[in-house]
XYZ file of C-alpha atoms in Angstrom:
442
model
C -42.559 -21.290 -18.924
C -45.383 -23.517 -19.473
C -49.040 -22.432 -20.515
C -52.279 -24.174 -19.267
C -56.105 -23.017 -19.230
C -56.570 -24.418 -15.626
C -54.256 -25.115 -12.892
C -55.578 -27.420 -10.320
C -53.857 -27.806 -7.178
C -54.636 -30.844 -5.231
C -54.909 -34.041 -7.181
C -57.313 -35.966 -4.405
C -60.977 -37.073 -5.058
C -62.134 -33.720 -5.857
C -59.385 -32.124 -8.001
C -59.246 -35.186 -10.447
C -62.909 -35.279 -10.697
C -62.862 -31.452 -11.696
C -60.057 -32.332 -14.315
C -62.247 -35.067 -15.710
C -65.196 -33.004 -15.767
C -63.880 -30.061 -17.437
C -62.277 -32.471 -20.316
C -65.560 -33.983 -20.820
C -67.178 -30.705 -21.935
C -64.398 -28.762 -23.085
C -60.932 -28.706 -24.925
C -59.155 -27.064 -22.162
C -55.485 -27.506 -21.094
C -55.263 -28.877 -17.844
C -52.278 -28.876 -15.030
C -52.775 -30.888 -11.693
C -49.953 -30.216 -8.808
C -49.809 -32.916 -6.340
C -46.687 -34.376 -4.628
C -48.876 -37.169 -2.704
C -48.188 -40.365 -4.413
C -51.425 -42.185 -5.850
C -51.854 -45.510 -3.853
C -51.422 -48.797 -5.485
C -54.395 -51.179 -4.481
C -53.606 -54.164 -2.322
C -55.809 -56.362 -0.030
C -54.923 -53.933 2.643
C -58.488 -52.096 3.159
C -57.929 -48.252 3.772
C -59.213 -46.759 7.048
C -60.325 -43.722 5.365
C -63.746 -44.081 3.300
C -66.149 -41.928 2.030
C -70.128 -42.549 1.839
C -71.033 -41.925 -1.922
C -74.523 -41.061 -2.417
C -76.679 -41.400 -5.761
C -75.627 -37.874 -7.247
C -71.892 -38.569 -6.612
C -72.438 -41.856 -8.455
C -73.946 -40.212 -11.018
C -70.898 -38.145 -11.461
C -68.475 -40.753 -11.587
C -70.342 -42.652 -14.108
C -70.730 -39.690 -16.454
C -67.093 -39.183 -16.297
C -66.341 -43.269 -17.285
C -65.163 -44.165 -13.819
C -68.053 -45.628 -12.153
C -67.006 -49.427 -13.887
C -63.686 -49.158 -12.532
C -64.639 -48.735 -8.992
C -67.501 -51.450 -9.203
C -64.462 -53.790 -10.420
C -62.813 -52.950 -7.247
C -63.952 -52.614 -3.645
C -67.341 -50.954 -3.679
C -69.958 -51.786 -0.737
C -73.560 -50.641 -1.766
C -76.094 -50.549 1.421
C -79.915 -50.680 1.078
C -80.689 -49.801 4.709
C -79.644 -47.484 7.552
C -80.558 -47.962 11.044
C -79.889 -44.774 13.654
C -80.800 -45.128 17.148
C -80.253 -42.927 20.221
C -78.271 -44.690 23.180
C -79.840 -42.498 25.483
C -83.215 -43.091 24.538
C -85.807 -45.319 23.103
C -85.849 -43.603 19.691
C -84.882 -45.142 16.558
C -84.990 -44.626 12.622
C -84.928 -47.200 9.860
C -84.557 -46.106 6.238
C -84.765 -48.737 3.166
C -84.056 -47.714 -0.453
C -87.296 -49.441 -1.157
C -89.072 -46.895 0.820
C -87.854 -44.005 -1.339
C -90.312 -42.609 -3.366
C -87.992 -39.911 -4.277
C -85.874 -41.947 -6.361
C -87.551 -45.487 -6.983
C -85.286 -46.626 -9.511
C -82.426 -46.653 -7.471
C -82.010 -49.953 -5.308
C -79.408 -48.403 -2.862
C -79.059 -45.869 -0.677
C -75.223 -45.299 -1.053
C -72.008 -46.835 -1.639
C -68.921 -47.016 1.233
C -65.649 -46.797 -0.718
C -62.021 -46.478 0.257
C -60.607 -43.200 -0.537
C -57.491 -44.735 -2.073
C -59.635 -46.773 -4.287
C -61.995 -43.617 -5.641
C -58.539 -41.669 -6.252
C -56.693 -44.661 -7.916
C -59.687 -45.083 -10.538
C -59.771 -41.079 -11.248
C -56.005 -40.719 -11.289
C -55.732 -43.934 -14.170
C -58.825 -42.021 -16.116
C -57.205 -38.816 -16.164
C -53.537 -40.385 -17.252
C -55.551 -41.643 -20.407
C -56.173 -37.923 -21.174
C -53.319 -36.039 -23.011
C -54.287 -32.759 -22.211
C -54.272 -33.405 -18.310
C -50.507 -33.044 -17.144
C -49.484 -33.990 -13.905
C -46.829 -31.987 -12.027
C -45.761 -34.542 -8.923
C -41.996 -33.601 -8.594
C -42.415 -30.290 -6.647
C -44.697 -28.098 -4.444
C -45.755 -24.949 -5.730
C -43.956 -21.965 -4.156
C -45.940 -18.837 -5.113
C -48.920 -17.624 -6.872
C -49.582 -14.091 -8.455
C -52.518 -12.793 -10.601
C -52.374 -10.426 -13.325
C -54.701 -8.884 -15.316
C -55.579 -11.848 -17.569
C -53.519 -14.528 -15.907
C -51.954 -16.449 -13.046
C -48.396 -17.206 -12.700
C -47.453 -20.093 -10.269
C -43.877 -21.097 -9.736
C -42.621 -24.134 -8.034
C -40.179 -24.841 -5.191
C -36.732 -25.982 -5.779
C -36.691 -28.704 -3.208
C -37.280 -32.136 -4.524
C -40.036 -34.503 -3.644
C -40.121 -38.367 -4.218
C -41.431 -38.412 -8.277
C -44.364 -40.461 -9.003
C -44.444 -41.835 -12.504
C -47.413 -40.788 -14.775
C -47.745 -41.030 -18.294
C -48.479 -37.059 -18.667
C -46.053 -35.691 -16.291
C -43.904 -33.234 -17.557
C -40.478 -33.420 -18.186
C -39.757 -30.167 -16.829
C -41.752 -30.163 -13.622
C -40.189 -26.971 -11.888
C -40.808 -24.558 -14.888
C -43.026 -21.905 -13.920
C -46.730 -22.086 -14.918
C -49.130 -19.733 -16.382
C -52.683 -20.197 -16.408
C -56.078 -18.427 -16.868
C -57.638 -19.790 -13.392
C -56.309 -21.538 -10.225
C -58.402 -24.168 -8.513
C -57.592 -24.802 -5.063
C -58.702 -28.660 -4.418
C -55.638 -28.788 -1.673
C -57.803 -29.882 1.298
C -58.703 -28.390 4.466
C -55.543 -26.802 5.230
C -55.450 -25.267 1.663
C -51.820 -23.936 0.897
C -53.745 -21.871 -2.222
C -56.242 -20.471 0.169
C -53.547 -19.322 2.583
C -51.367 -17.942 -0.292
C -54.310 -16.056 -1.657
C -55.109 -14.329 2.087
C -58.923 -15.973 1.394
C -60.775 -15.522 4.731
C -62.334 -18.559 6.673
C -64.821 -18.541 9.251
C -64.382 -21.908 11.536
C -65.484 -23.372 14.788
C -64.367 -25.851 16.580
C -66.669 -28.896 16.844
C -65.167 -29.973 20.280
C -65.057 -33.427 19.015
C -62.465 -35.595 17.667
C -63.133 -38.421 15.195
C -61.563 -42.150 15.531
C -61.393 -44.012 12.307
C -60.703 -47.897 11.894
C -61.533 -51.011 10.455
C -63.182 -53.661 12.591
C -64.927 -57.166 12.057
C -68.671 -57.599 12.927
C -69.292 -61.405 13.636
C -73.134 -60.384 13.113
C -72.609 -59.137 9.337
C -73.320 -55.671 8.019
C -76.206 -56.786 6.348
C -75.736 -54.257 4.019
C -76.654 -51.307 6.276
C -75.032 -48.375 7.708
C -75.335 -48.444 11.622
C -75.153 -45.359 13.702
C -75.653 -44.901 17.490
C -76.043 -41.343 19.271
C -74.190 -41.664 22.378
C -73.961 -39.187 25.145
C -70.464 -38.372 23.677
C -71.320 -38.206 20.132
C -72.050 -40.664 17.186
C -70.712 -43.865 16.293
C -71.211 -44.858 12.780
C -70.482 -48.472 11.392
C -70.189 -48.329 7.701
C -70.415 -51.358 5.626
C -66.989 -52.494 3.672
C -66.336 -54.766 0.617
C -63.451 -56.810 1.843
C -60.701 -57.779 -1.133
C -62.049 -61.272 -0.725
C -65.755 -60.384 -1.410
C -64.684 -58.260 -4.449
C -63.130 -61.220 -6.100
C -66.002 -63.410 -5.399
C -67.381 -65.296 -8.278
C -70.308 -63.812 -9.779
C -73.583 -65.440 -8.683
C -72.099 -67.296 -5.544
C -73.489 -65.817 -2.204
C -70.608 -63.747 -0.799
C -69.900 -65.001 2.739
C -67.329 -62.032 3.530
C -69.721 -59.259 4.793
C -68.596 -58.700 8.110
C -66.414 -55.646 7.960
C -67.103 -51.931 8.814
C -65.318 -48.944 8.810
C -65.881 -47.330 12.012
C -66.432 -43.305 12.496
C -66.586 -42.598 15.956
C -67.110 -38.579 17.166
C -66.516 -37.944 20.702
C -65.054 -35.519 22.994
C -61.289 -34.782 22.836
C -60.878 -36.488 26.245
C -62.759 -39.523 25.727
C -61.010 -39.853 22.050
C -57.497 -39.449 23.857
C -58.976 -42.553 26.538
C -60.167 -44.738 23.750
C -57.085 -44.562 21.520
C -54.852 -45.420 25.064
C -56.738 -48.946 25.163
C -55.235 -52.199 24.001
C -57.246 -53.282 21.032
C -59.370 -56.100 22.869
C -60.479 -53.307 25.563
C -61.359 -50.914 22.556
C -63.347 -53.352 20.799
C -65.291 -54.416 23.754
C -66.157 -50.548 24.165
C -67.146 -50.516 20.566
C -69.654 -53.620 21.278
C -71.397 -52.122 24.342
C -71.788 -49.173 22.636
C -73.646 -50.595 19.686
C -75.631 -52.952 22.147
C -74.012 -55.884 20.561
C -76.392 -55.381 17.387
C -73.231 -56.496 15.296
C -71.806 -58.961 17.499
C -68.316 -58.830 19.399
C -66.223 -56.586 17.379
C -62.791 -57.108 16.684
C -60.366 -54.412 15.676
C -58.769 -55.163 12.544
C -56.541 -51.943 11.694
C -54.518 -49.421 13.337
C -56.709 -46.394 14.709
C -56.433 -42.717 13.624
C -57.934 -39.887 15.292
C -57.950 -36.053 14.222
C -59.938 -33.260 15.634
C -63.253 -31.979 13.869
C -63.795 -28.116 12.857
C -66.250 -26.552 10.677
C -64.691 -24.398 8.163
C -66.145 -22.099 5.541
C -64.241 -19.716 3.319
C -66.127 -16.139 3.198
C -65.991 -16.349 -0.614
C -65.081 -19.212 -2.694
C -63.709 -16.784 -5.442
C -61.139 -14.459 -5.443
C -60.137 -13.057 -8.825
C -58.727 -15.607 -10.978
C -58.720 -18.482 -7.807
C -61.726 -20.688 -6.870
C -61.787 -22.889 -3.836
C -63.502 -26.237 -4.166
C -64.336 -29.291 -1.809
C -62.406 -29.194 1.757
C -60.264 -26.021 0.936
C -63.607 -23.963 0.938
C -66.042 -26.264 3.531
C -65.493 -28.819 5.942
C -68.354 -30.496 7.963
C -68.947 -32.686 10.804
C -68.763 -36.329 9.394
C -72.118 -37.465 11.334
C -74.061 -37.490 7.989
C -71.357 -38.433 5.749
C -71.522 -35.923 3.196
C -68.580 -33.861 3.038
C -67.166 -35.566 -0.149
C -70.172 -35.577 -1.827
C -70.623 -31.547 -1.343
C -66.992 -31.268 -2.835
C -67.688 -33.681 -5.861
C -70.692 -31.134 -6.400
C -68.423 -28.533 -6.164
C -66.323 -29.954 -8.952
C -68.825 -30.823 -11.213
C -70.544 -27.379 -10.663
C -67.462 -25.158 -11.537
C -66.802 -27.445 -14.298
C -70.498 -26.571 -15.713
C -69.803 -22.901 -14.702
C -66.498 -22.525 -16.715
C -67.495 -24.455 -19.908
C -71.149 -23.145 -20.309
C -70.176 -20.166 -22.279
C -66.997 -21.331 -24.053
C -67.051 -20.843 -27.732
C -65.678 -23.726 -29.599
C -64.054 -21.537 -32.068
C -62.040 -19.656 -29.537
C -58.594 -21.377 -29.384
C -57.390 -19.212 -26.599
C -60.768 -19.486 -24.491
C -60.912 -15.938 -23.476
C -64.474 -16.561 -22.336
C -63.254 -19.080 -19.407
C -62.956 -16.517 -16.612
C -66.385 -14.513 -16.400
C -66.561 -12.742 -12.921
C -70.167 -12.802 -12.765
C -70.358 -16.256 -13.608
C -67.747 -17.325 -11.012
C -69.553 -15.074 -8.070
C -72.745 -17.130 -9.259
C -70.785 -20.362 -8.412
C -69.515 -19.108 -5.457
C -73.379 -18.290 -4.160
C -74.180 -21.639 -5.355
C -72.014 -23.792 -3.556
C -71.520 -21.371 -0.655
C -75.389 -21.712 -0.374
C -75.313 -25.478 -0.068
C -72.362 -25.633 2.161
C -74.285 -23.495 4.686
C -77.174 -25.282 4.762
C -75.312 -28.511 5.235
C -73.187 -27.045 8.250
C -76.060 -25.837 9.463
C -78.050 -29.215 9.469
C -75.196 -30.822 10.973
C -75.027 -28.376 14.065
C -78.778 -28.895 14.610
C -78.238 -32.516 14.633
C -75.126 -32.611 16.836
C -77.021 -30.281 19.189
C -80.237 -32.184 19.105
C -78.367 -35.383 20.573
C -76.204 -33.661 22.785
C -76.473 -34.830 26.406
C -80.127 -33.750 27.797
C -82.073 -33.650 30.794
C -84.685 -36.851 31.002
C -87.824 -35.124 29.888
C -85.921 -33.852 26.815
C -84.345 -37.444 26.206
C -88.007 -38.698 26.269
C -89.290 -35.970 23.690
C -86.376 -36.743 21.341
C -87.074 -40.462 21.343
C -90.707 -39.770 20.871
C -89.950 -37.387 18.032
C -87.743 -40.199 16.384
C -90.499 -42.863 16.632
C -93.132 -40.405 15.062
C -90.573 -39.577 12.242
C -89.817 -43.145 11.891
C -93.657 -44.022 11.230
C -94.296 -40.913 9.002
C -93.408 -41.795 5.346
C -93.252 -38.649 3.813
C -91.030 -36.974 6.251
C -88.999 -40.080 6.168
C -88.961 -39.770 2.028
C -87.731 -36.600 2.314
C -84.926 -37.702 4.723
C -84.029 -40.214 2.213
C -84.069 -37.700 -0.807
C -81.222 -35.676 1.192
C -79.197 -38.818 1.871
C -79.198 -39.745 -1.782
C -78.351 -36.445 -2.751
C -81.594 -35.701 -4.818
C -82.572 -32.207 -4.787
C -83.135 -29.356 -7.311
C -80.309 -27.211 -8.700
C -77.932 -30.184 -9.206
C -75.015 -29.785 -11.892
C -76.110 -31.830 -14.931
C -73.405 -34.377 -14.474
C -75.078 -35.436 -11.126
C -78.037 -36.816 -12.964
C -78.236 -40.077 -14.583
C -76.665 -40.592 -17.831
C -79.905 -40.968 -19.553
C -81.029 -37.694 -18.360
C -77.941 -35.578 -19.890
């Protein structure tokens, strides 16, 4: 039997961020269970990327991992260009126009998921009180009055070496709290019968890496097509990441695409050969990035809105995709999850008595309910916003398209409204966890 304060199921970006955040402000002993191998970094660019906003960057900086990310592959962008394929509307955003956060030079950063997870994992390995269990999956969770009991399955998975990995990964774990950070199909959520609201977006997403001869120009591009949005997110290649400082980087022509479209259209697009698929991307983007070339495999997956009815059940908490999933058209999913992690760490450690070695105050029912309301409210707000944007750009009759285009152009020239949208994109809002602010403000 092994005892811990917190058991985190899922050592992805959100779970690892929670572990580091808990350890930053407490002496809690953490167990992390995940059999998914931490990726080794090579020159192959991951097609799965995340758009990191300023709030998330601050979290990484305050946890000591931002410098490692910057030394790997991080692509900043200062501009966003959004346009309506079916109309005349367009929106242009620039970091220099932000009145909400004038000290920030960027609107955000595009980073491969494997790069983020690798940096977080390496940082967590340095902490002797974060223990990894990578040999076996969990088999069951049961709650007692003051603890949670978790057992492992008996079948072995491939072992991932980690400096703090337990020598007896199959031994049961006792913890005061279990956190499900194990993704959209959360095993923890299912095990605890935590109810979920869901809705099919009737969209499939296609992700891939492409080359754009016109260059991405440190810009995130998004066109709203009749079937759904197509985003071109600027990428930093392995060559550009290793470029000599002070020398202009010639390699700025890679983008990650997120193409959200109807299931039938996604099936058609995936069936095309690489050349024909690239031609469709060039036409869809009005040639603004040049004649596009496909540089990776294509992957597709269905898009579903999910929202847990409650993020907390007794001594079990859900965060990240285990608690909510949203449409990727605004790229805010991972940022929501990272804020969940920072908020939960803040909630759990705010009232800990440094002289209480048993951490008896760790699980406070009223505090956990407040956390659930806090994070569910923000997730609901984001889900509602994404649904509104998706509906606004659904195929419409000509008069509606005209009004939509006029509205976009008016908004594009109305500074107060644009500044508010820029602040939303940056993640700058009221009631952020302390870790989401700049280090100087902590």
